[in-house]
PDB file of C-alpha atoms in Angstrom:
ATOM      1  CA  UNK A   1     -25.994  14.168  -0.739  1.00 94.00           C
ATOM      2  CA  UNK A   2     -27.938  13.898  -3.964  1.00 94.00           C
ATOM      3  CA  UNK A   3     -27.551  12.307  -7.378  1.00 96.00           C
ATOM      4  CA  UNK A   4     -27.829  15.567  -9.303  1.00 95.00           C
ATOM      5  CA  UNK A   5     -24.636  16.880  -7.712  1.00 97.00           C
ATOM      6  CA  UNK A   6     -22.811  13.662  -8.507  1.00 98.00           C
ATOM      7  CA  UNK A   7     -24.041  13.615 -12.114  1.00 97.00           C
ATOM      8  CA  UNK A   8     -22.896  17.205 -12.570  1.00 97.00           C
ATOM      9  CA  UNK A   9     -19.478  16.256 -11.144  1.00 98.00           C
ATOM     10  CA  UNK A  10     -18.993  13.482 -13.727  1.00 98.00           C
ATOM     11  CA  UNK A  11     -20.626  15.341 -16.606  1.00 97.00           C
ATOM     12  CA  UNK A  12     -23.555  12.945 -16.973  1.00 95.00           C
ATOM     13  CA  UNK A  13     -26.577  14.632 -18.567  1.00 90.00           C
ATOM     14  CA  UNK A  14     -28.605  11.647 -19.697  1.00 82.00           C
ATOM     15  CA  UNK A  15     -31.678   9.958 -18.318  1.00 83.00           C
ATOM     16  CA  UNK A  16     -31.462   7.113 -15.846  1.00 83.00           C
ATOM     17  CA  UNK A  17     -35.058   6.002 -16.129  1.00 84.00           C
ATOM     18  CA  UNK A  18     -33.784   2.719 -17.556  1.00 89.00           C
ATOM     19  CA  UNK A  19     -31.585   0.777 -15.156  1.00 95.00           C
ATOM     20  CA  UNK A  20     -29.865  -0.979 -18.047  1.00 97.00           C
ATOM     21  CA  UNK A  21     -26.316  -1.958 -18.916  1.00 97.00           C
ATOM     22  CA  UNK A  22     -25.856   0.960 -21.320  1.00 96.00           C
ATOM     23  CA  UNK A  23     -26.524   3.479 -18.523  1.00 97.00           C
ATOM     24  CA  UNK A  24     -24.227   1.638 -16.112  1.00 98.00           C
ATOM     25  CA  UNK A  25     -21.436   1.604 -18.694  1.00 98.00           C
ATOM     26  CA  UNK A  26     -21.861   5.312 -19.348  1.00 97.00           C
ATOM     27  CA  UNK A  27     -21.706   6.474 -15.729  1.00 97.00           C
ATOM     28  CA  UNK A  28     -18.827   4.068 -15.014  1.00 98.00           C
ATOM     29  CA  UNK A  29     -16.837   5.575 -17.874  1.00 98.00           C
ATOM     30  CA  UNK A  30     -17.760   9.145 -16.931  1.00 98.00           C
ATOM     31  CA  UNK A  31     -16.674   8.519 -13.336  1.00 98.00           C
ATOM     32  CA  UNK A  32     -13.169   7.282 -14.212  1.00 98.00           C
ATOM     33  CA  UNK A  33     -12.737  10.181 -16.660  1.00 98.00           C
ATOM     34  CA  UNK A  34     -13.793  12.762 -14.052  1.00 98.00           C
ATOM     35  CA  UNK A  35     -12.815  11.623 -10.551  1.00 98.00           C
ATOM     36  CA  UNK A  36      -9.162  10.629 -10.038  1.00 98.00           C
ATOM     37  CA  UNK A  37      -7.756   7.670  -8.184  1.00 98.00           C
ATOM     38  CA  UNK A  38      -5.527   9.413  -5.635  1.00 98.00           C
ATOM     39  CA  UNK A  39      -4.117   9.104  -2.110  1.00 98.00           C
ATOM     40  CA  UNK A  40      -3.030  12.721  -1.715  1.00 98.00           C
ATOM     41  CA  UNK A  41      -4.886  13.244   1.568  1.00 98.00           C
ATOM     42  CA  UNK A  42      -2.259  11.126   3.334  1.00 98.00           C
ATOM     43  CA  UNK A  43       0.454  13.450   2.029  1.00 98.00           C
ATOM     44  CA  UNK A  44      -1.499  16.608   2.856  1.00 98.00           C
ATOM     45  CA  UNK A  45      -1.857  15.753   6.557  1.00 97.00           C
ATOM     46  CA  UNK A  46      -5.510  14.681   6.166  1.00 97.00           C
ATOM     47  CA  UNK A  47      -7.237  11.527   7.391  1.00 97.00           C
ATOM     48  CA  UNK A  48      -9.178   9.319   4.985  1.00 98.00           C
ATOM     49  CA  UNK A  49     -12.501   8.114   6.359  1.00 96.00           C
ATOM     50  CA  UNK A  50     -15.155   5.602   5.336  1.00 95.00           C
ATOM     51  CA  UNK A  51     -17.897   8.103   6.264  1.00 97.00           C
ATOM     52  CA  UNK A  52     -19.953   8.427   3.081  1.00 97.00           C
ATOM     53  CA  UNK A  53     -20.968  12.057   3.687  1.00 98.00           C
ATOM     54  CA  UNK A  54     -17.330  13.038   4.153  1.00 98.00           C
ATOM     55  CA  UNK A  55     -16.433  11.151   0.963  1.00 98.00           C
ATOM     56  CA  UNK A  56     -19.253  12.875  -0.962  1.00 98.00           C
ATOM     57  CA  UNK A  57     -18.204  16.330   0.237  1.00 98.00           C
ATOM     58  CA  UNK A  58     -14.584  15.657  -0.668  1.00 98.00           C
ATOM     59  CA  UNK A  59     -15.012  14.041  -4.062  1.00 98.00           C
ATOM     60  CA  UNK A  60     -18.196  15.634  -5.400  1.00 98.00           C
ATOM     61  CA  UNK A  61     -18.195  19.089  -3.825  1.00 98.00           C
ATOM     62  CA  UNK A  62     -14.482  19.782  -3.287  1.00 97.00           C
ATOM     63  CA  UNK A  63     -12.924  18.749  -6.624  1.00 95.00           C
ATOM     64  CA  UNK A  64     -10.930  15.848  -5.243  1.00 98.00           C
ATOM     65  CA  UNK A  65     -10.477  12.166  -6.001  1.00 98.00           C
ATOM     66  CA  UNK A  66      -9.857   9.280  -3.652  1.00 98.00           C
ATOM     67  CA  UNK A  67      -8.642   5.716  -3.375  1.00 97.00           C
ATOM     68  CA  UNK A  68     -10.801   2.632  -3.910  1.00 97.00           C
ATOM     69  CA  UNK A  69     -12.420   2.643  -0.476  1.00 98.00           C
ATOM     70  CA  UNK A  70     -13.726   6.136  -1.235  1.00 98.00           C
ATOM     71  CA  UNK A  71     -14.369   5.959  -4.992  1.00 98.00           C
ATOM     72  CA  UNK A  72     -16.115   2.597  -5.024  1.00 98.00           C
ATOM     73  CA  UNK A  73     -18.075   3.354  -1.844  1.00 98.00           C
ATOM     74  CA  UNK A  74     -19.374   6.505  -3.512  1.00 98.00           C
ATOM     75  CA  UNK A  75     -20.108   4.644  -6.758  1.00 98.00           C
ATOM     76  CA  UNK A  76     -21.937   1.895  -4.874  1.00 98.00           C
ATOM     77  CA  UNK A  77     -24.099   4.515  -3.145  1.00 98.00           C
ATOM     78  CA  UNK A  78     -24.880   6.115  -6.508  1.00 98.00           C
ATOM     79  CA  UNK A  79     -25.926   2.787  -8.021  1.00 98.00           C
ATOM     80  CA  UNK A  80     -28.190   1.967  -5.078  1.00 98.00           C
ATOM     81  CA  UNK A  81     -29.765   5.424  -5.173  1.00 97.00           C
ATOM     82  CA  UNK A  82     -30.461   4.932  -8.862  1.00 96.00           C
ATOM     83  CA  UNK A  83     -32.086   1.593  -8.108  1.00 96.00           C
ATOM     84  CA  UNK A  84     -29.488  -0.891  -9.349  1.00 98.00           C
ATOM     85  CA  UNK A  85     -29.190  -4.248  -7.553  1.00 98.00           C
ATOM     86  CA  UNK A  86     -25.723  -3.628  -6.081  1.00 98.00           C
ATOM     87  CA  UNK A  87     -23.565  -5.621  -3.661  1.00 98.00           C
ATOM     88  CA  UNK A  88     -20.254  -4.536  -2.126  1.00 98.00           C
ATOM     89  CA  UNK A  89     -17.419  -7.071  -2.383  1.00 98.00           C
ATOM     90  CA  UNK A  90     -13.872  -7.173  -1.050  1.00 98.00           C
ATOM     91  CA  UNK A  91     -10.810  -8.164  -3.054  1.00 98.00           C
ATOM     92  CA  UNK A  92      -7.194  -9.043  -2.351  1.00 98.00           C
ATOM     93  CA  UNK A  93      -4.662  -7.255  -4.556  1.00 97.00           C
ATOM     94  CA  UNK A  94      -1.915  -9.350  -6.157  1.00 96.00           C
ATOM     95  CA  UNK A  95       1.714  -8.460  -5.355  1.00 92.00           C
ATOM     96  CA  UNK A  96       4.013  -9.086  -8.349  1.00 87.00           C
ATOM     97  CA  UNK A  97       7.120  -8.951  -6.153  1.00 83.00           C
ATOM     98  CA  UNK A  98       5.802 -11.424  -3.598  1.00 85.00           C
ATOM     99  CA  UNK A  99       3.949 -13.515  -6.153  1.00 89.00           C
ATOM    100  CA  UNK A 100       0.887 -13.774  -3.938  1.00 93.00           C
ATOM    101  CA  UNK A 101      -2.307 -11.969  -2.957  1.00 96.00           C
ATOM    102  CA  UNK A 102      -2.445  -9.549  -0.043  1.00 94.00           C
ATOM    103  CA  UNK A 103      -3.553 -11.293   3.128  1.00 94.00           C
ATOM    104  CA  UNK A 104      -6.377  -8.768   3.655  1.00 95.00           C
ATOM    105  CA  UNK A 105      -9.173  -7.509   1.447  1.00 97.00           C
ATOM    106  CA  UNK A 106      -7.744  -4.058   0.810  1.00 97.00           C
ATOM    107  CA  UNK A 107      -9.715  -3.285  -2.355  1.00 98.00           C
ATOM    108  CA  UNK A 108     -13.448  -2.586  -2.487  1.00 98.00           C
ATOM    109  CA  UNK A 109     -15.486  -3.355  -5.630  1.00 98.00           C
ATOM    110  CA  UNK A 110     -19.175  -3.614  -6.550  1.00 98.00           C
ATOM    111  CA  UNK A 111     -21.237  -6.381  -8.125  1.00 98.00           C
ATOM    112  CA  UNK A 112     -24.284  -5.282 -10.115  1.00 98.00           C
ATOM    113  CA  UNK A 113     -27.119  -7.515 -11.339  1.00 98.00           C
ATOM    114  CA  UNK A 114     -28.927  -6.470 -14.537  1.00 98.00           C
ATOM    115  CA  UNK A 115     -31.540  -8.688 -16.193  1.00 97.00           C
ATOM    116  CA  UNK A 116     -30.214 -11.688 -14.299  1.00 97.00           C
ATOM    117  CA  UNK A 117     -26.590 -11.152 -15.347  1.00 98.00           C
ATOM    118  CA  UNK A 118     -23.820 -10.174 -12.912  1.00 98.00           C
ATOM    119  CA  UNK A 119     -21.220  -7.474 -13.602  1.00 98.00           C
ATOM    120  CA  UNK A 120     -18.161  -6.264 -11.686  1.00 98.00           C
ATOM    121  CA  UNK A 121     -17.911  -2.471 -11.430  1.00 98.00           C
ATOM    122  CA  UNK A 122     -14.612  -0.963 -10.279  1.00 98.00           C
ATOM    123  CA  UNK A 123     -14.012   2.762 -10.781  1.00 98.00           C
ATOM    124  CA  UNK A 124     -10.848   3.013  -8.696  1.00 96.00           C
ATOM    125  CA  UNK A 125      -7.769   0.968  -9.492  1.00 97.00           C
ATOM    126  CA  UNK A 126      -6.153   3.653 -11.607  1.00 97.00           C
ATOM    127  CA  UNK A 127      -3.438   3.813 -14.270  1.00 97.00           C
ATOM    128  CA  UNK A 128      -3.355   1.100 -16.985  1.00 97.00           C
ATOM    129  CA  UNK A 129      -5.273  -1.432 -14.852  1.00 97.00           C
ATOM    130  CA  UNK A 130      -8.398   0.737 -14.633  1.00 98.00           C
ATOM    131  CA  UNK A 131     -11.654  -0.635 -16.033  1.00 98.00           C
ATOM    132  CA  UNK A 132     -13.502   1.866 -18.197  1.00 98.00           C
ATOM    133  CA  UNK A 133     -16.652  -0.261 -18.168  1.00 98.00           C
ATOM    134  CA  UNK A 134     -18.011  -3.023 -15.918  1.00 98.00           C
ATOM    135  CA  UNK A 135     -16.996  -6.611 -16.691  1.00 98.00           C
ATOM    136  CA  UNK A 136     -19.551  -9.369 -17.122  1.00 98.00           C
ATOM    137  CA  UNK A 137     -18.989 -12.030 -14.466  1.00 98.00           C
ATOM    138  CA  UNK A 138     -18.268 -14.908 -16.831  1.00 98.00           C
ATOM    139  CA  UNK A 139     -15.235 -17.132 -16.333  1.00 98.00           C
ATOM    140  CA  UNK A 140     -12.592 -16.943 -19.042  1.00 98.00           C
ATOM    141  CA  UNK A 141     -14.419 -14.525 -21.324  1.00 98.00           C
ATOM    142  CA  UNK A 142     -12.039 -12.063 -22.996  1.00 98.00           C
ATOM    143  CA  UNK A 143     -13.453  -8.572 -22.546  1.00 98.00           C
ATOM    144  CA  UNK A 144     -11.640  -5.953 -24.591  1.00 98.00           C
ATOM    145  CA  UNK A 145     -11.390  -2.378 -23.370  1.00 98.00           C
ATOM    146  CA  UNK A 146      -9.152   0.560 -24.235  1.00 96.00           C
ATOM    147  CA  UNK A 147      -6.350  -0.515 -21.888  1.00 97.00           C
ATOM    148  CA  UNK A 148      -6.282  -4.131 -23.096  1.00 97.00           C
ATOM    149  CA  UNK A 149      -8.103  -7.423 -22.642  1.00 98.00           C
ATOM    150  CA  UNK A 150      -9.522  -8.217 -19.208  1.00 98.00           C
ATOM    151  CA  UNK A 151     -10.518 -11.685 -17.990  1.00 98.00           C
ATOM    152  CA  UNK A 152     -12.394 -12.853 -14.910  1.00 98.00           C
ATOM    153  CA  UNK A 153     -11.524 -16.440 -14.022  1.00 98.00           C
ATOM    154  CA  UNK A 154     -13.476 -18.660 -11.621  1.00 98.00           C
ATOM    155  CA  UNK A 155     -10.944 -20.525  -9.474  1.00 97.00           C
ATOM    156  CA  UNK A 156     -13.572 -22.373  -7.447  1.00 96.00           C
ATOM    157  CA  UNK A 157     -13.007 -20.773  -4.048  1.00 94.00           C
ATOM    158  CA  UNK A 158     -12.431 -17.319  -5.554  1.00 97.00           C
ATOM    159  CA  UNK A 159     -12.546 -15.258  -8.733  1.00 98.00           C
ATOM    160  CA  UNK A 160      -9.422 -13.741 -10.274  1.00 98.00           C
ATOM    161  CA  UNK A 161      -9.068 -10.655 -12.482  1.00 98.00           C
ATOM    162  CA  UNK A 162      -6.222 -10.428 -14.975  1.00 98.00           C
ATOM    163  CA  UNK A 163      -5.358  -8.185 -17.895  1.00 98.00           C
ATOM    164  CA  UNK A 164      -3.300  -8.548 -21.055  1.00 97.00           C
ATOM    165  CA  UNK A 165      -2.015  -5.199 -22.241  1.00 96.00           C
ATOM    166  CA  UNK A 166       0.568  -3.863 -24.676  1.00 96.00           C
ATOM    167  CA  UNK A 167       4.261  -3.113 -24.454  1.00 94.00           C
ATOM    168  CA  UNK A 168       5.248   0.402 -23.325  1.00 96.00           C
ATOM    169  CA  UNK A 169       6.954   2.775 -25.731  1.00 96.00           C
ATOM    170  CA  UNK A 170       8.929   5.498 -23.953  1.00 97.00           C
ATOM    171  CA  UNK A 171      10.089   8.457 -26.108  1.00 97.00           C
ATOM    172  CA  UNK A 172      12.179   9.967 -23.269  1.00 96.00           C
ATOM    173  CA  UNK A 173      15.271   7.728 -22.894  1.00 95.00           C
ATOM    174  CA  UNK A 174      15.750   9.001 -19.345  1.00 95.00           C
ATOM    175  CA  UNK A 175      12.748   6.870 -18.319  1.00 96.00           C
ATOM    176  CA  UNK A 176      13.369   3.789 -20.469  1.00 93.00           C
ATOM    177  CA  UNK A 177      14.290   1.749 -17.376  1.00 92.00           C
ATOM    178  CA  UNK A 178      11.937   3.459 -14.923  1.00 94.00           C
ATOM    179  CA  UNK A 179      10.623   1.247 -12.113  1.00 92.00           C
ATOM    180  CA  UNK A 180       7.165   2.653 -12.927  1.00 95.00           C
ATOM    181  CA  UNK A 181       7.116   0.684 -16.192  1.00 94.00           C
ATOM    182  CA  UNK A 182       5.871  -2.900 -16.213  1.00 85.00           C
ATOM    183  CA  UNK A 183       7.124  -4.882 -19.204  1.00 80.00           C
ATOM    184  CA  UNK A 184       4.896  -7.895 -18.452  1.00 85.00           C
ATOM    185  CA  UNK A 185       1.973  -7.881 -20.875  1.00 90.00           C
ATOM    186  CA  UNK A 186      -0.274 -10.155 -18.790  1.00 94.00           C
ATOM    187  CA  UNK A 187      -0.846  -9.205 -15.162  1.00 95.00           C
ATOM    188  CA  UNK A 188      -2.893 -10.664 -12.335  1.00 97.00           C
ATOM    189  CA  UNK A 189      -4.701  -7.753 -10.646  1.00 97.00           C
ATOM    190  CA  UNK A 190      -6.739  -9.135  -7.739  1.00 98.00           C
ATOM    191  CA  UNK A 191      -8.934 -11.949  -6.459  1.00 98.00           C
ATOM    192  CA  UNK A 192     -12.325 -11.783  -4.777  1.00 98.00           C
ATOM    193  CA  UNK A 193     -15.216 -13.875  -3.499  1.00 98.00           C
ATOM    194  CA  UNK A 194     -18.920 -13.156  -3.909  1.00 98.00           C
ATOM    195  CA  UNK A 195     -19.402 -12.796  -0.143  1.00 98.00           C
ATOM    196  CA  UNK A 196     -21.237  -9.484   0.493  1.00 98.00           C
ATOM    197  CA  UNK A 197     -19.316  -6.936   2.567  1.00 98.00           C
ATOM    198  CA  UNK A 198     -20.540  -4.040   4.689  1.00 95.00           C
ATOM    199  CA  UNK A 199     -18.541  -0.772   4.951  1.00 91.00           C
ATOM    200  CA  UNK A 200     -17.329  -1.605   8.464  1.00 92.00           C
ATOM    201  CA  UNK A 201     -15.521  -4.635   7.010  1.00 96.00           C
ATOM    202  CA  UNK A 202     -12.944  -2.205   5.561  1.00 97.00           C
ATOM    203  CA  UNK A 203     -12.526   0.046   8.617  1.00 96.00           C
ATOM    204  CA  UNK A 204      -9.316  -1.543   9.903  1.00 97.00           C
ATOM    205  CA  UNK A 205      -7.792  -1.796   6.427  1.00 97.00           C
ATOM    206  CA  UNK A 206      -8.659   1.867   5.799  1.00 97.00           C
ATOM    207  CA  UNK A 207      -6.703   2.741   8.953  1.00 97.00           C
ATOM    208  CA  UNK A 208      -3.771   0.430   8.223  1.00 97.00           C
ATOM    209  CA  UNK A 209      -3.222   1.602   4.638  1.00 97.00           C
ATOM    210  CA  UNK A 210      -2.653   5.163   5.832  1.00 96.00           C
ATOM    211  CA  UNK A 211      -0.627   4.368   8.956  1.00 96.00           C
ATOM    212  CA  UNK A 212       1.489   1.251   8.274  1.00 96.00           C
ATOM    213  CA  UNK A 213       5.036   2.364   7.288  1.00 95.00           C
ATOM    214  CA  UNK A 214       5.180  -0.476   4.732  1.00 94.00           C
ATOM    215  CA  UNK A 215       1.975   0.607   2.976  1.00 95.00           C
ATOM    216  CA  UNK A 216       2.357   1.555  -0.681  1.00 95.00           C
ATOM    217  CA  UNK A 217       0.178   4.592  -0.042  1.00 97.00           C
ATOM    218  CA  UNK A 218       2.510   5.870   2.681  1.00 96.00           C
ATOM    219  CA  UNK A 219       5.533   5.471   0.435  1.00 97.00           C
ATOM    220  CA  UNK A 220       4.178   7.040  -2.742  1.00 97.00           C
ATOM    221  CA  UNK A 221       1.924  10.010  -3.468  1.00 98.00           C
ATOM    222  CA  UNK A 222      -0.287   8.975  -6.396  1.00 98.00           C
ATOM    223  CA  UNK A 223      -2.848  10.651  -8.635  1.00 98.00           C
ATOM    224  CA  UNK A 224      -4.266   9.008 -11.766  1.00 98.00           C
ATOM    225  CA  UNK A 225      -7.052  10.023 -14.133  1.00 98.00           C
ATOM    226  CA  UNK A 226      -8.319   8.291 -17.274  1.00 98.00           C
ATOM    227  CA  UNK A 227      -8.579  10.306 -20.488  1.00 98.00           C
ATOM    228  CA  UNK A 228     -10.351   9.557 -23.791  1.00 98.00           C
ATOM    229  CA  UNK A 229      -7.013   8.412 -25.243  1.00 98.00           C
ATOM    230  CA  UNK A 230      -5.336   6.796 -22.206  1.00 98.00           C
ATOM    231  CA  UNK A 231      -4.542   8.179 -18.776  1.00 98.00           C
ATOM    232  CA  UNK A 232      -2.478  10.688 -16.802  1.00 98.00           C
ATOM    233  CA  UNK A 233      -0.534   9.923 -13.661  1.00 98.00           C
ATOM    234  CA  UNK A 234       1.517  11.809 -11.095  1.00 98.00           C
ATOM    235  CA  UNK A 235       3.619   9.564  -8.857  1.00 98.00           C
ATOM    236  CA  UNK A 236       5.850  11.544  -6.550  1.00 98.00           C
ATOM    237  CA  UNK A 237       7.452  14.046  -8.926  1.00 98.00           C
ATOM    238  CA  UNK A 238       7.059  11.954 -12.098  1.00 98.00           C
ATOM    239  CA  UNK A 239       4.273  13.117 -14.393  1.00 98.00           C
ATOM    240  CA  UNK A 240       3.138  10.802 -17.197  1.00 98.00           C
ATOM    241  CA  UNK A 241       0.724  11.144 -20.086  1.00 98.00           C
ATOM    242  CA  UNK A 242      -0.062   7.762 -21.576  1.00 98.00           C
ATOM    243  CA  UNK A 243      -1.656   7.242 -24.989  1.00 98.00           C
ATOM    244  CA  UNK A 244      -3.172   3.870 -25.870  1.00 98.00           C
ATOM    245  CA  UNK A 245      -2.285   2.754 -29.409  1.00 97.00           C
ATOM    246  CA  UNK A 246      -3.864  -0.691 -29.817  1.00 96.00           C
ATOM    247  CA  UNK A 247      -3.553  -0.550 -33.608  1.00 96.00           C
ATOM    248  CA  UNK A 248       0.241  -0.384 -33.172  1.00 96.00           C
ATOM    249  CA  UNK A 249       0.388  -2.819 -30.251  1.00 95.00           C
ATOM    250  CA  UNK A 250       1.948  -0.262 -27.909  1.00 96.00           C
ATOM    251  CA  UNK A 251       1.100   2.330 -25.279  1.00 97.00           C
ATOM    252  CA  UNK A 252       3.148   5.529 -25.477  1.00 98.00           C
ATOM    253  CA  UNK A 253       4.426   6.766 -22.105  1.00 98.00           C
ATOM    254  CA  UNK A 254       5.415  10.451 -22.197  1.00 98.00           C
ATOM    255  CA  UNK A 255       7.192  10.833 -18.849  1.00 98.00           C
ATOM    256  CA  UNK A 256       8.977  13.731 -17.180  1.00 97.00           C
ATOM    257  CA  UNK A 257       9.987  14.914 -13.741  1.00 97.00           C
ATOM    258  CA  UNK A 258       8.504  18.074 -12.278  1.00 97.00           C
ATOM    259  CA  UNK A 259       9.443  20.354  -9.406  1.00 97.00           C
ATOM    260  CA  UNK A 260       7.663  20.857  -6.098  1.00 96.00           C
ATOM    261  CA  UNK A 261       6.562  24.288  -7.274  1.00 96.00           C
ATOM    262  CA  UNK A 262       4.772  22.772 -10.287  1.00 97.00           C
ATOM    263  CA  UNK A 263       2.816  20.071  -8.440  1.00 98.00           C
ATOM    264  CA  UNK A 264      -0.291  22.062  -7.517  1.00 96.00           C
ATOM    265  CA  UNK A 265      -0.617  23.543 -11.000  1.00 97.00           C
ATOM    266  CA  UNK A 266      -0.329  20.115 -12.633  1.00 98.00           C
ATOM    267  CA  UNK A 267      -2.900  18.661 -10.254  1.00 98.00           C
ATOM    268  CA  UNK A 268      -5.283  21.512 -10.969  1.00 97.00           C
ATOM    269  CA  UNK A 269      -4.829  21.657 -14.754  1.00 98.00           C
ATOM    270  CA  UNK A 270      -4.334  17.967 -15.591  1.00 98.00           C
ATOM    271  CA  UNK A 271      -6.483  16.269 -12.925  1.00 98.00           C
ATOM    272  CA  UNK A 272      -8.907  19.018 -11.852  1.00 97.00           C
ATOM    273  CA  UNK A 273      -7.745  18.420  -8.271  1.00 98.00           C
ATOM    274  CA  UNK A 274      -7.752  21.392  -5.927  1.00 95.00           C
ATOM    275  CA  UNK A 275      -5.878  20.869  -2.673  1.00 96.00           C
ATOM    276  CA  UNK A 276      -6.712  22.712   0.529  1.00 94.00           C
ATOM    277  CA  UNK A 277      -3.480  21.739   2.286  1.00 96.00           C
ATOM    278  CA  UNK A 278       0.145  21.641   1.145  1.00 96.00           C
ATOM    279  CA  UNK A 279       1.173  18.435  -0.618  1.00 97.00           C
ATOM    280  CA  UNK A 280       4.421  16.780   0.413  1.00 97.00           C
ATOM    281  CA  UNK A 281       5.185  14.532  -2.544  1.00 98.00           C
ATOM    282  CA  UNK A 282       6.699  11.121  -1.796  1.00 96.00           C
ATOM    283  CA  UNK A 283       8.242   8.497  -4.055  1.00 95.00           C
ATOM    284  CA  UNK A 284      10.072   5.997  -1.858  1.00 94.00           C
ATOM    285  CA  UNK A 285      10.991   2.505  -2.986  1.00 87.00           C
ATOM    286  CA  UNK A 286       7.832   0.401  -3.261  1.00 86.00           C
ATOM    287  CA  UNK A 287       6.330  -1.821  -5.944  1.00 85.00           C
ATOM    288  CA  UNK A 288       4.017   0.300  -8.122  1.00 91.00           C
ATOM    289  CA  UNK A 289       3.760   0.411 -11.896  1.00 93.00           C
ATOM    290  CA  UNK A 290       1.749   2.454 -14.334  1.00 91.00           C
TER     291      UNK A 290
END
């Protein structure tokens, strides 16, 4: 594993002599534009591991993406190799249907300290809730990004991340009432504490998320990649290209269904994902919105 391979993978050609915020923002943005959030291994008969060398070979050398436990583990390794003061944290994802946080820390994120200030880096939540740049760890501060306004809120015993976005505009009437659309403009995303976590902390969760029949990732095959104007997503057989239009107060969701025969081509051309094993797309009933 080496940084040069990773930088080539994300298209980063700059200098990282300065461990400053500008460099962190740049590689964070390049990562989410280059390496998808995806759980396709589960639906290709492959096991997902927390082994960093396996993750590096998959995501850097084999033109694949991964879910948060892979993406943010890789990103944390990159930051440490570069010399950033980086700490792994665990977070509990909020369930809109249940109205509460997951009982386990299923989402891995990174805290980075630069010039005495703390930032939250998260390159792997995907779709419209994906950060393009790290967020400064200040309670209540509105931090505008392409997808909307993000806020970190100190609740005393935990921090909470929420986002206020824009209403979806759907040109294809067939998808106007799609369950993939979330009409709520303000969403709670997850909560976390500042307690440092080691990789082994996520071992059981990593196993459960790909084996529990109730897991979202068992019930839906997902691939999402940010673009300079929004993001792309493939959930089951539904392919979406989303364009952010903040000046109009909307995000345009161009959605269509595709066939099994078209899946690999779409993954290759739209996400730069090259599968080694046959994908069995899944889109069972489970709470997931773009």
